Short mmCIF file of C-alpha atoms and ligand atoms in Angstrom, two decimals:
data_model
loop_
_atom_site.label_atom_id
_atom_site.label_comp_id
_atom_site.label_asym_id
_atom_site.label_seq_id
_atom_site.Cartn_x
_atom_site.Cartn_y
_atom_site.Cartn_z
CA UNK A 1 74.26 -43.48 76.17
CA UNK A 2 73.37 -43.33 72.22
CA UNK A 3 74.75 -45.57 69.65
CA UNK A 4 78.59 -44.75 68.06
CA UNK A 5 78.92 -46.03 64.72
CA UNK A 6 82.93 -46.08 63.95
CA UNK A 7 82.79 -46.53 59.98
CA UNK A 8 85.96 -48.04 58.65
CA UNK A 9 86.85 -48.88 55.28
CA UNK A 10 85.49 -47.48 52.19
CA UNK A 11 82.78 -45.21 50.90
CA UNK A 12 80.04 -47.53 50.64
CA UNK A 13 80.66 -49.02 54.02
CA UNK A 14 80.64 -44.43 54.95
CA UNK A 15 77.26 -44.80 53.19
CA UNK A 16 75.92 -47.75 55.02
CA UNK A 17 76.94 -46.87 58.57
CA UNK A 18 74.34 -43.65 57.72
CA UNK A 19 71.85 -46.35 56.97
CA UNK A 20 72.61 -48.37 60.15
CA UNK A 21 72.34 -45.11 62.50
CA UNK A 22 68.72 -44.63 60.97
CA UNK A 23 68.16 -48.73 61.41
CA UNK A 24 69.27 -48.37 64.78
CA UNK A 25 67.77 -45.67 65.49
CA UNK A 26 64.29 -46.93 64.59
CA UNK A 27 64.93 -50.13 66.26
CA UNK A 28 64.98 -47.73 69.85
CA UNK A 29 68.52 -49.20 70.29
CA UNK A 30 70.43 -47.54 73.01
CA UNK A 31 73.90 -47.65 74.57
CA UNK A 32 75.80 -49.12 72.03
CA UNK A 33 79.12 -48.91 69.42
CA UNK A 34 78.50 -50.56 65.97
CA UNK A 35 81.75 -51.14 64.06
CA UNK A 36 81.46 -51.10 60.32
CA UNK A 37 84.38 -52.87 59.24
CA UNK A 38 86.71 -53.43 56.13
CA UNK A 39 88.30 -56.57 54.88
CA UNK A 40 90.21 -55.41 52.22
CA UNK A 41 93.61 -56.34 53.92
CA UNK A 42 94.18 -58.15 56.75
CA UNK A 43 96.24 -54.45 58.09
CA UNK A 44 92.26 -53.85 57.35
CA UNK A 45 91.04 -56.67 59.55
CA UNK A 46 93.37 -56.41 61.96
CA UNK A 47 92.70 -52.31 62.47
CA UNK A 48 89.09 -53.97 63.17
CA UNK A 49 90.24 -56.06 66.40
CA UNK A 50 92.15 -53.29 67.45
CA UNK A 51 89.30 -50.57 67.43
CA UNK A 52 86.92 -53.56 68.96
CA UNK A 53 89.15 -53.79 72.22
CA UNK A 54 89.55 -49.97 72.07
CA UNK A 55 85.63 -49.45 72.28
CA UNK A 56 84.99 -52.17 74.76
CA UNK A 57 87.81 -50.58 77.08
CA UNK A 58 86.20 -46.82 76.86
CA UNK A 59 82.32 -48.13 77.12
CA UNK A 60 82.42 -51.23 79.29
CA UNK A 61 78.78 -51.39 79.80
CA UNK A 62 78.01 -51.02 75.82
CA UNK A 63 76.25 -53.61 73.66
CA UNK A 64 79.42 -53.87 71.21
CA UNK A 65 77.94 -54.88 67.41
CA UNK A 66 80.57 -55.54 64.67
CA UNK A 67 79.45 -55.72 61.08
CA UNK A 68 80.74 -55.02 57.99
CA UNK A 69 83.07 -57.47 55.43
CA UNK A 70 85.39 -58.45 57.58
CA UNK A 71 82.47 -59.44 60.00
CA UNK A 72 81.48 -61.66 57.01
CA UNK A 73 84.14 -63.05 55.62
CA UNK A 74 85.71 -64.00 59.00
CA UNK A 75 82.87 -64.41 60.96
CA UNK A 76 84.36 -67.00 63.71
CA UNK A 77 87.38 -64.84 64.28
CA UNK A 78 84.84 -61.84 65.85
CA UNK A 79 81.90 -64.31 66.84
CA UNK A 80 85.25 -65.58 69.32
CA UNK A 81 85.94 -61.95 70.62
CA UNK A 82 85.09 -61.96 74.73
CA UNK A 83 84.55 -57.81 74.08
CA UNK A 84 81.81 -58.83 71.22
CA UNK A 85 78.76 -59.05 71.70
CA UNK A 86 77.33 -59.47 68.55
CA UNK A 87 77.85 -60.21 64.81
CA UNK A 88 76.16 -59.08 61.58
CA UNK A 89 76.54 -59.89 58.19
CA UNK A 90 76.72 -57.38 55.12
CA UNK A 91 73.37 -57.62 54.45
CA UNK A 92 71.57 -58.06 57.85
CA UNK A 93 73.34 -54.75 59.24
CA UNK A 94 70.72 -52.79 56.90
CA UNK A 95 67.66 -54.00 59.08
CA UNK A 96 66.18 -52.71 61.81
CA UNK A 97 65.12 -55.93 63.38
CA UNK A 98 68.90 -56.62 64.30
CA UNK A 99 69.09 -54.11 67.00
CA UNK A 100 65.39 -54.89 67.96
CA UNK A 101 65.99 -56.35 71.79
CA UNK A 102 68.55 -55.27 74.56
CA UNK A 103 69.97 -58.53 74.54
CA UNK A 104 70.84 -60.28 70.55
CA UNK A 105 68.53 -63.20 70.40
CA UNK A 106 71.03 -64.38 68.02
CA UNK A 107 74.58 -63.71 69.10
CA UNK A 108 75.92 -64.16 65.14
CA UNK A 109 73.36 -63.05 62.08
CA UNK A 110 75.74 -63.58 58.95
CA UNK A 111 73.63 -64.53 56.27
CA UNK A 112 75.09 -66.50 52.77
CA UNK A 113 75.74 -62.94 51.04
CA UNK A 114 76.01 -65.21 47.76
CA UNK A 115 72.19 -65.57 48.18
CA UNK A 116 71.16 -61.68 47.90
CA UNK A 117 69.86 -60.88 44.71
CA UNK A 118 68.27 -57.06 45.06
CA UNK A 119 69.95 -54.71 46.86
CA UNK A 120 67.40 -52.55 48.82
CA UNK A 121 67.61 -48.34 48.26
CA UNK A 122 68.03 -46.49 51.71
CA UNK A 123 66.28 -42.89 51.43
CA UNK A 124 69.29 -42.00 53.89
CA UNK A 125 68.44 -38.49 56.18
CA UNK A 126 71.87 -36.73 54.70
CA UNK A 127 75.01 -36.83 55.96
CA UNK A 128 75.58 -35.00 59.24
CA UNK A 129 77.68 -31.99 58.61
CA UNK A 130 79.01 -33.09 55.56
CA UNK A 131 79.02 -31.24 52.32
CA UNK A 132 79.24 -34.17 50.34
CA UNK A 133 76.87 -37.15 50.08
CA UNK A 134 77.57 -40.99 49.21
CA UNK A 135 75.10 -42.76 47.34
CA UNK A 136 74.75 -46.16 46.96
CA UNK A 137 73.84 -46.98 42.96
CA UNK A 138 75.33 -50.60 43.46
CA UNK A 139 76.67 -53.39 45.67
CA UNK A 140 78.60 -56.86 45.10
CA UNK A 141 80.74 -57.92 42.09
CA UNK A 142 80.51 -60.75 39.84
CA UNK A 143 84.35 -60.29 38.82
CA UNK A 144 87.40 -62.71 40.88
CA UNK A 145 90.55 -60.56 40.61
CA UNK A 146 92.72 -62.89 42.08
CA UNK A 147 93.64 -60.55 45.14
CA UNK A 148 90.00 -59.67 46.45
CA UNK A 149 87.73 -60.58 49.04
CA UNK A 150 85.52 -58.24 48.67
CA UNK A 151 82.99 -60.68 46.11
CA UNK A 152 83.10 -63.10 48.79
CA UNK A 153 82.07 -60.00 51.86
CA UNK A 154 80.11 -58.32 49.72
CA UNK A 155 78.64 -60.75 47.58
CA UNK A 156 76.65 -60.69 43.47
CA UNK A 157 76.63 -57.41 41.67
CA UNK A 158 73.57 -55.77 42.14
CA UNK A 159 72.05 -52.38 41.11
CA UNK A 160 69.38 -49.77 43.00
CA UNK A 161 66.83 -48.95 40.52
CA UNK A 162 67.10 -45.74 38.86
CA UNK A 163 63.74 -44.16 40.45
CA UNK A 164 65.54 -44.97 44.00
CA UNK A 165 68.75 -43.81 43.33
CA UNK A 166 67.14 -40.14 41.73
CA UNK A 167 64.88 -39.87 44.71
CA UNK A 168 68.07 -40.41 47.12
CA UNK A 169 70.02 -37.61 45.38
CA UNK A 170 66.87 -35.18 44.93
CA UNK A 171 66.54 -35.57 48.93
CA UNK A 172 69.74 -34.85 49.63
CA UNK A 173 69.37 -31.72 47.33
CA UNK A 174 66.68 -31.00 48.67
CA UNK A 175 68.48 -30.27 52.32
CA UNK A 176 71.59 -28.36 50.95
CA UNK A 177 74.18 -31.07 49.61
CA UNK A 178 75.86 -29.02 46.83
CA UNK A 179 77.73 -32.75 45.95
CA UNK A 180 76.84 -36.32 45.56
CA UNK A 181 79.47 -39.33 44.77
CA UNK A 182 78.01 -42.37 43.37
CA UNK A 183 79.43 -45.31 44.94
CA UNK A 184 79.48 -49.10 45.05
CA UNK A 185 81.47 -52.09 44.91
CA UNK A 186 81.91 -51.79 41.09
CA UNK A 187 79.72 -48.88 39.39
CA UNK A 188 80.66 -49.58 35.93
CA UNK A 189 78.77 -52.85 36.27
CA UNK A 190 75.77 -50.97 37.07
CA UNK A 191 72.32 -52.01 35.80
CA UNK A 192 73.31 -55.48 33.92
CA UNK A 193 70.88 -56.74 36.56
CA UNK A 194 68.38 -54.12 35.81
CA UNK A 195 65.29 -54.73 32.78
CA UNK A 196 66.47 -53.13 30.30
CA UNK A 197 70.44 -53.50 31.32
CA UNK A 198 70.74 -50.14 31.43
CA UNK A 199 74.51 -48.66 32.25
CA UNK A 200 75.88 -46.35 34.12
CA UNK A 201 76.17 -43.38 31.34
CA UNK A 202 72.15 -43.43 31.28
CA UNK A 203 72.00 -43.40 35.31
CA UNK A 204 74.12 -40.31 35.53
CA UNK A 205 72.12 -38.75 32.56
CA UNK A 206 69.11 -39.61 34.46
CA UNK A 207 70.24 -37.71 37.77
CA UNK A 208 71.58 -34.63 35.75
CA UNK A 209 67.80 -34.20 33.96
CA UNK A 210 65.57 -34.90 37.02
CA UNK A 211 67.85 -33.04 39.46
CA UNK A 212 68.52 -29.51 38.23
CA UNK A 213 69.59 -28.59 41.61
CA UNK A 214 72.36 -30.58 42.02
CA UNK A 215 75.28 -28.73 41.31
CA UNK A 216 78.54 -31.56 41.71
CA UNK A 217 78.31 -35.13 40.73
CA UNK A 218 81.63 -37.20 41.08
CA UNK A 219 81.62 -40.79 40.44
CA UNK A 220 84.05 -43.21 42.61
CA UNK A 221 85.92 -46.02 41.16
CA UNK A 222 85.30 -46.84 37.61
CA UNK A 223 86.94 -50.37 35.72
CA UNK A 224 88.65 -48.39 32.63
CA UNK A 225 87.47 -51.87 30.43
CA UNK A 226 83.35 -51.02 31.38
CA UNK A 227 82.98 -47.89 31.07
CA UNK A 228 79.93 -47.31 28.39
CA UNK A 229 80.15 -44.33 25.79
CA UNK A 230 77.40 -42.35 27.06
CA UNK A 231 79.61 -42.12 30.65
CA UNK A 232 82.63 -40.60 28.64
CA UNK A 233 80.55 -38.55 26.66
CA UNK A 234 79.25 -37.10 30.28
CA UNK A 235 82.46 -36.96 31.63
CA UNK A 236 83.88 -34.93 29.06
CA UNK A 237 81.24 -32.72 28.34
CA UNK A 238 79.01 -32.12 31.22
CA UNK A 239 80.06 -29.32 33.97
CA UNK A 240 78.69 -30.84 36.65
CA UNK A 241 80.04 -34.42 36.28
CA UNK A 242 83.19 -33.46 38.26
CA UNK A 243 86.85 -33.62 36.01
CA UNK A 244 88.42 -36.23 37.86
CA UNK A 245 87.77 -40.01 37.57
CA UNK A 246 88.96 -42.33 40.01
CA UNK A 247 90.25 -45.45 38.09
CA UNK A 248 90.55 -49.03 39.73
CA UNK A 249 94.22 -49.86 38.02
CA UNK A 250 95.31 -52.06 40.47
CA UNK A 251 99.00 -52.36 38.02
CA UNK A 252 100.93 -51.11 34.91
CA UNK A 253 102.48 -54.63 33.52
CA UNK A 254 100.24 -56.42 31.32
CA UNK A 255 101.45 -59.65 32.87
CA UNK A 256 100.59 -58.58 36.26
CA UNK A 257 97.39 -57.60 35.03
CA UNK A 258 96.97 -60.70 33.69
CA UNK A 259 97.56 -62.71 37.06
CA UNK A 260 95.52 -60.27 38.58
CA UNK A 261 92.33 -61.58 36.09
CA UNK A 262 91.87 -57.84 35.89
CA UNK A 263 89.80 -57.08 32.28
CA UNK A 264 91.94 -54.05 30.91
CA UNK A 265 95.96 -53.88 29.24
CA UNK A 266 98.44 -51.38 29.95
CA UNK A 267 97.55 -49.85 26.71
CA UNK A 268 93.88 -49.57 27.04
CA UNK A 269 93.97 -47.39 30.45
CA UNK A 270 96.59 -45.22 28.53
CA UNK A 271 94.36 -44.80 25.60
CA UNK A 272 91.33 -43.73 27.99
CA UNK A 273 93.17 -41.54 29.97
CA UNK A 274 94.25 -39.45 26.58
CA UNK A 275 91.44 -39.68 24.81
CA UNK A 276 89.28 -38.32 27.86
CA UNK A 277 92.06 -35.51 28.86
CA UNK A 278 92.21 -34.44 24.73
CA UNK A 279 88.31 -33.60 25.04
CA UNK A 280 88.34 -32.11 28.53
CA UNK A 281 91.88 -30.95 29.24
CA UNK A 282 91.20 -29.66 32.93
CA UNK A 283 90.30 -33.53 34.04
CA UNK A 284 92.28 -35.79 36.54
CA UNK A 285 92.92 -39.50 37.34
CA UNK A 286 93.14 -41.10 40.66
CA UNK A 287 93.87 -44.45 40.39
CA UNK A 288 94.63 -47.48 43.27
CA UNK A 289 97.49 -49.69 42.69
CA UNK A 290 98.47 -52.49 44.40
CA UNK A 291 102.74 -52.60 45.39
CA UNK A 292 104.49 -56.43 45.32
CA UNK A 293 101.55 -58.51 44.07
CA UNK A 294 102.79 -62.12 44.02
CA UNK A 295 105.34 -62.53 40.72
CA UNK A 296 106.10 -58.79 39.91
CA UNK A 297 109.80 -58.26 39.30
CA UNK A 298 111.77 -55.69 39.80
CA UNK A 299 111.80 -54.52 35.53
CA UNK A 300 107.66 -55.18 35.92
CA UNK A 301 107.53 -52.84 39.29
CA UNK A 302 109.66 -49.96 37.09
CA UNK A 303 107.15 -50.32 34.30
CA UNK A 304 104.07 -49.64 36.94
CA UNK A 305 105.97 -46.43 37.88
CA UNK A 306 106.47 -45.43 34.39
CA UNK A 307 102.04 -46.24 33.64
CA UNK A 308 101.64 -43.83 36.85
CA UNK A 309 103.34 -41.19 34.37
CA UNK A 310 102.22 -41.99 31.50
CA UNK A 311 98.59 -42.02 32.15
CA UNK A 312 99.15 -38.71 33.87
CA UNK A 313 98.08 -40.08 37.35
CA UNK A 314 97.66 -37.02 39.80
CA UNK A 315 95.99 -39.30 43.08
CA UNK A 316 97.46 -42.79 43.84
CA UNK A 317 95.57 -45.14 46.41
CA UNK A 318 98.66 -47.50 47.39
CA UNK A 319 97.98 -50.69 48.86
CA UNK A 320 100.51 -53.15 49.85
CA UNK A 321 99.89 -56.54 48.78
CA UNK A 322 98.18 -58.28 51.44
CA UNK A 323 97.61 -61.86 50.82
CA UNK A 324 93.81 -63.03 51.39
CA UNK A 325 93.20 -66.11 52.45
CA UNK A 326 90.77 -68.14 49.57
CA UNK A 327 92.08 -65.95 46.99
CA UNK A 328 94.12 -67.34 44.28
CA UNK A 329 96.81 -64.41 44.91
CA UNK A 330 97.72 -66.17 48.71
CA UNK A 331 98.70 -68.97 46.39
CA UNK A 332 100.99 -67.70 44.55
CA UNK A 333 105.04 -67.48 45.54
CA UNK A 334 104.88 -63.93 47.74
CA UNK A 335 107.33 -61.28 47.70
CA UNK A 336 109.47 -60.09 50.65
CA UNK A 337 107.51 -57.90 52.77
CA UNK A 338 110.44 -55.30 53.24
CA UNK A 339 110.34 -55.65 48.99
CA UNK A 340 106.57 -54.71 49.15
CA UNK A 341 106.66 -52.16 51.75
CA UNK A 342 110.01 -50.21 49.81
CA UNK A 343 107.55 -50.48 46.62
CA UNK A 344 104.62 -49.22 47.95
CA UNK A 345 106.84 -46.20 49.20
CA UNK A 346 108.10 -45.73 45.71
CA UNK A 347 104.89 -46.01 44.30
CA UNK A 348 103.43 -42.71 47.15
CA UNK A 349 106.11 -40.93 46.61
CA UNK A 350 105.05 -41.25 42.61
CA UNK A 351 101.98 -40.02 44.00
CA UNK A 352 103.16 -37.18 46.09
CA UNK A 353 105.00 -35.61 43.46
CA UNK A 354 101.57 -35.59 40.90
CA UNK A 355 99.84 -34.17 43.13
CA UNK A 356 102.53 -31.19 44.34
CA UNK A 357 102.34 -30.85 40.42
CA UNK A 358 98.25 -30.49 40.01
CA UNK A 359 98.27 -28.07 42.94
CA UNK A 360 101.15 -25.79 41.27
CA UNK A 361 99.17 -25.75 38.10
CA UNK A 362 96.10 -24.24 39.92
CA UNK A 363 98.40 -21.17 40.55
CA UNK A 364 96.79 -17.99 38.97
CA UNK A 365 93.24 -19.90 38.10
CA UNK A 366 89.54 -18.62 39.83
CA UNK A 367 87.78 -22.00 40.88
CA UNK A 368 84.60 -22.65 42.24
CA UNK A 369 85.08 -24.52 45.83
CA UNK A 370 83.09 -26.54 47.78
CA UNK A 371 83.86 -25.86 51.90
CA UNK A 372 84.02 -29.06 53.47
CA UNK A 373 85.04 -27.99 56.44
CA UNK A 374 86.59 -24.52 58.20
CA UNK A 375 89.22 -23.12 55.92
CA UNK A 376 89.43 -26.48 53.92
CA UNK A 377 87.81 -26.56 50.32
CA UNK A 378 87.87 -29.21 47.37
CA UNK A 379 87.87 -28.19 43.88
CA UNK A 380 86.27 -29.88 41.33
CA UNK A 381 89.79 -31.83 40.41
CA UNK A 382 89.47 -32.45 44.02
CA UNK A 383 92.34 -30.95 45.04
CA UNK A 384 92.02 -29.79 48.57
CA UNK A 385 92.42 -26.17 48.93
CA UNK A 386 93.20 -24.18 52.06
CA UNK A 387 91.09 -20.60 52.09
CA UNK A 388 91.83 -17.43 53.32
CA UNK A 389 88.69 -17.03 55.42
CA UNK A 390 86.12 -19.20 56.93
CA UNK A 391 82.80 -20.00 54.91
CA UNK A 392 79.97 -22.15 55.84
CA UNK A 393 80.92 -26.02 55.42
CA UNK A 394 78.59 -26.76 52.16
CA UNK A 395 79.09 -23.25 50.71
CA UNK A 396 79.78 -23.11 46.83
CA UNK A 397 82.93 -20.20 46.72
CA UNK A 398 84.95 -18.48 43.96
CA UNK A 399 88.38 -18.12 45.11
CA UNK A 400 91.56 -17.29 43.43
CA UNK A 401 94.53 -20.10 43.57
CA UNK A 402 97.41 -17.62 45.11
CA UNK A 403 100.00 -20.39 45.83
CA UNK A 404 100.70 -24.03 46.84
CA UNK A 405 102.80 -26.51 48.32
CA UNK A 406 103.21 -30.91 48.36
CA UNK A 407 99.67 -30.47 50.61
CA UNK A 408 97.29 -27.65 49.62
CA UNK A 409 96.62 -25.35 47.05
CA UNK A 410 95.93 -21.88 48.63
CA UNK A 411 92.98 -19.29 48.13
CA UNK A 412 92.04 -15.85 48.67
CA UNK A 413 88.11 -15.96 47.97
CA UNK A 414 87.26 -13.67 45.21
S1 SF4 B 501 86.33 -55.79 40.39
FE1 SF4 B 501 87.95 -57.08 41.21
S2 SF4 B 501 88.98 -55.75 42.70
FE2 SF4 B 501 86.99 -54.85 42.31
S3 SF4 B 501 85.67 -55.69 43.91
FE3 SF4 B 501 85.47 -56.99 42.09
S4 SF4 B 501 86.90 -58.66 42.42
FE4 SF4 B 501 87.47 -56.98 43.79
#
């Protein structure tokens, strides 16, 4: 049998499971299912145990490899699985040498991820299938919101060199991937560990000029308070930096914010959002939010709603406060869980109804698509877009927005 990789989690962790396939791959290993885990939550964590019995149960004989951040910010709650046979930390998952021999010579490899300073670039082999390629431009965080694990999984912020990250994207150019995302842990702290410090407006200028071919650049979560000038003036002004910015929110009460040690006001992410949609009036925001962190009343929960209107939010990310253990947040008194849960549902519903909005507007408009898959299509607000015939996943079309409903937009290709 090959190896499975079952990726869950975010787009870096999507990224790196294409590095481990190519690291396990070179290693020769065989019969095996690597899970790439998440620790985000423990919903997160505990979606990791779950697909760990699952895998064990349909490949009994398998070696059974769990990685990822949960793997290394709980380590002794997988290293104590029976189905497990082996453990890897964030950073020893990206070498070969951990799948070297048939049997682990060392059941648990979790190294101190506070020790990694560089952060290696992976000339990945493309995403199988995929019309859209992650790339890795950084990793870590030196920030403590007072929620997240994810400094302690992940580890220091750390940038891939420019040359590394332009080679990555040419590559994947160069076999057919109309559309790269740049991903990371947090982007907009890109290159302050770089000579030079240079930021993430000069990366993305760097990929536009030394790869022509690349006709769709989106960027993935961006911290409203870092983002350098030469970013915006990209984002605004630049066709093929895609118009819609993913923004890591995480509230709308200053207070909140505040509690959360998060590094931008109410009033700041409002100001962003207008100035950036008064230059390029086509652009979106997609924002995550966190529903019933520790302290938020009910008045500070309405004025959340109200941000998610008035910075014109068309795609929510909704997470349910989970409390982390060795975060500050788990310290704090906790809400009700039936108080978080009715929140969060207020807070996709919010969501639902932006986005049934965006796809309405589309009515009536030509757009250039990109075919992920079949009959489904993203444009570049990436709304996803049903089409009236089938085109090759990959495939750049015009189409012409005919109708749409709370899911799709619909096409007839022009
Ligand atoms: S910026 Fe904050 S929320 Fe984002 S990874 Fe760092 S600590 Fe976590």
């Amino acid at each position: 049998m090959s190896v499975e990789v079952i990726t869950l989690g975010c787009r870096l962790n999507m990224y790196e499971s294409e590095v481990i396939r190519a690291k396990a791959r070179e290693a020769g290993l065989e019969n095996a299912v690597i899970v790439n885990t998440c620790a985000v939550t423990s919903e997160a964590v505990r979606q990791a145990r779950q697909q760990i019995r699952r895998s064990r149960k349909e490949n009994p004989g398998a070696r059974i490899i769990v990685t990822g951040c949960a793997a290394q910010t709980e380590t002794e709650t997988f290293a104590q699985m029976p189905e497990v046979d082996q453990v890897l930390g964030n950073n020893d998952k990206l070498e070969a040498r951990a799948y070297a021999f048939d049997v682990p010579t060392e059941r648990v490899r979790v190294n101190d991820i506070m020790s990694v300073r560089e952060t290696a670039s992976h000339l990945i082999a493309g995403f199988e299938g995929k019309a859209r390629a992650f790339v890795q431009v950084q990793n870590g965080c030196d920030h403590r919101c007072t929620f997240c694990i994810i400094p302690y999984g992940r580890g220091p912020s750390r940038s891939v060199p420019a040359g590394a990250v332009v080679d990555d994207v040419r590559r994947l150019v160069d076999q057919g991937v109309r559309e790269v995302v740049l991903t990371g842990v947090d982007i907009t702290a890109y290159g302050a560990d770089l000579p030079g410090a240079p930021k993430l407006g000069r990366l993305v200028e760097q990929i536009l000029t030394l790869v022509p071919g690349l006709a769709r650049l989106r960027l993935s979560s961006l911290d409203v308070a870092e983002c350098d000038e030469r970013l915006i003036d990209l984002a605004v002004h630049e066709p093929r930096v895609m118009p819609h910015l993913h923004l890591s929110l995480q509230a709308g009460h200053d207070m909140i914010l505040k509690r959360m040690k998060r590094r931008h006001t109410t009033a700041q992410a409002v100001a962003f959002c207008e100035r950036l949609r008064a230059l390029r009036p086509e652009i979106v925001f997609g924002a995550d939010l966190i529903a019933g962190f520790p302290t938020e009343s009910d008045e500070m929960f309405e004025t959340t709603l109200g941000h998610v209107r008035d910075c014109g939010l068309t795609y929510l990310h909704v997470f349910p406060f989970s409390a982390r253990e060795r975060t500050p947040a788990a310290r704090m008194p906790q809400l009700p869980g039936n108080v978080i849960k009715e929140r969060a549902a207020r807070l996709r519903a919010a969501g639902a109804e932006a986005l049934t909005l965006h796809l309405a507007s589309l009515k009536g408009r030509e757009i250039e698509l990109l075919v992920e898959q079949d009959l489904i299509a993203r444009s570049p607000t990436y709304a996803p877009v049903k089409l009236s015939r089938a085109h090759g996943n990959g495939a750049l079309v015009r189409a012409l927005i005919v109708s749409a409903d709370a899911r799709f937009a619909y096409a007839e290709a022009a």
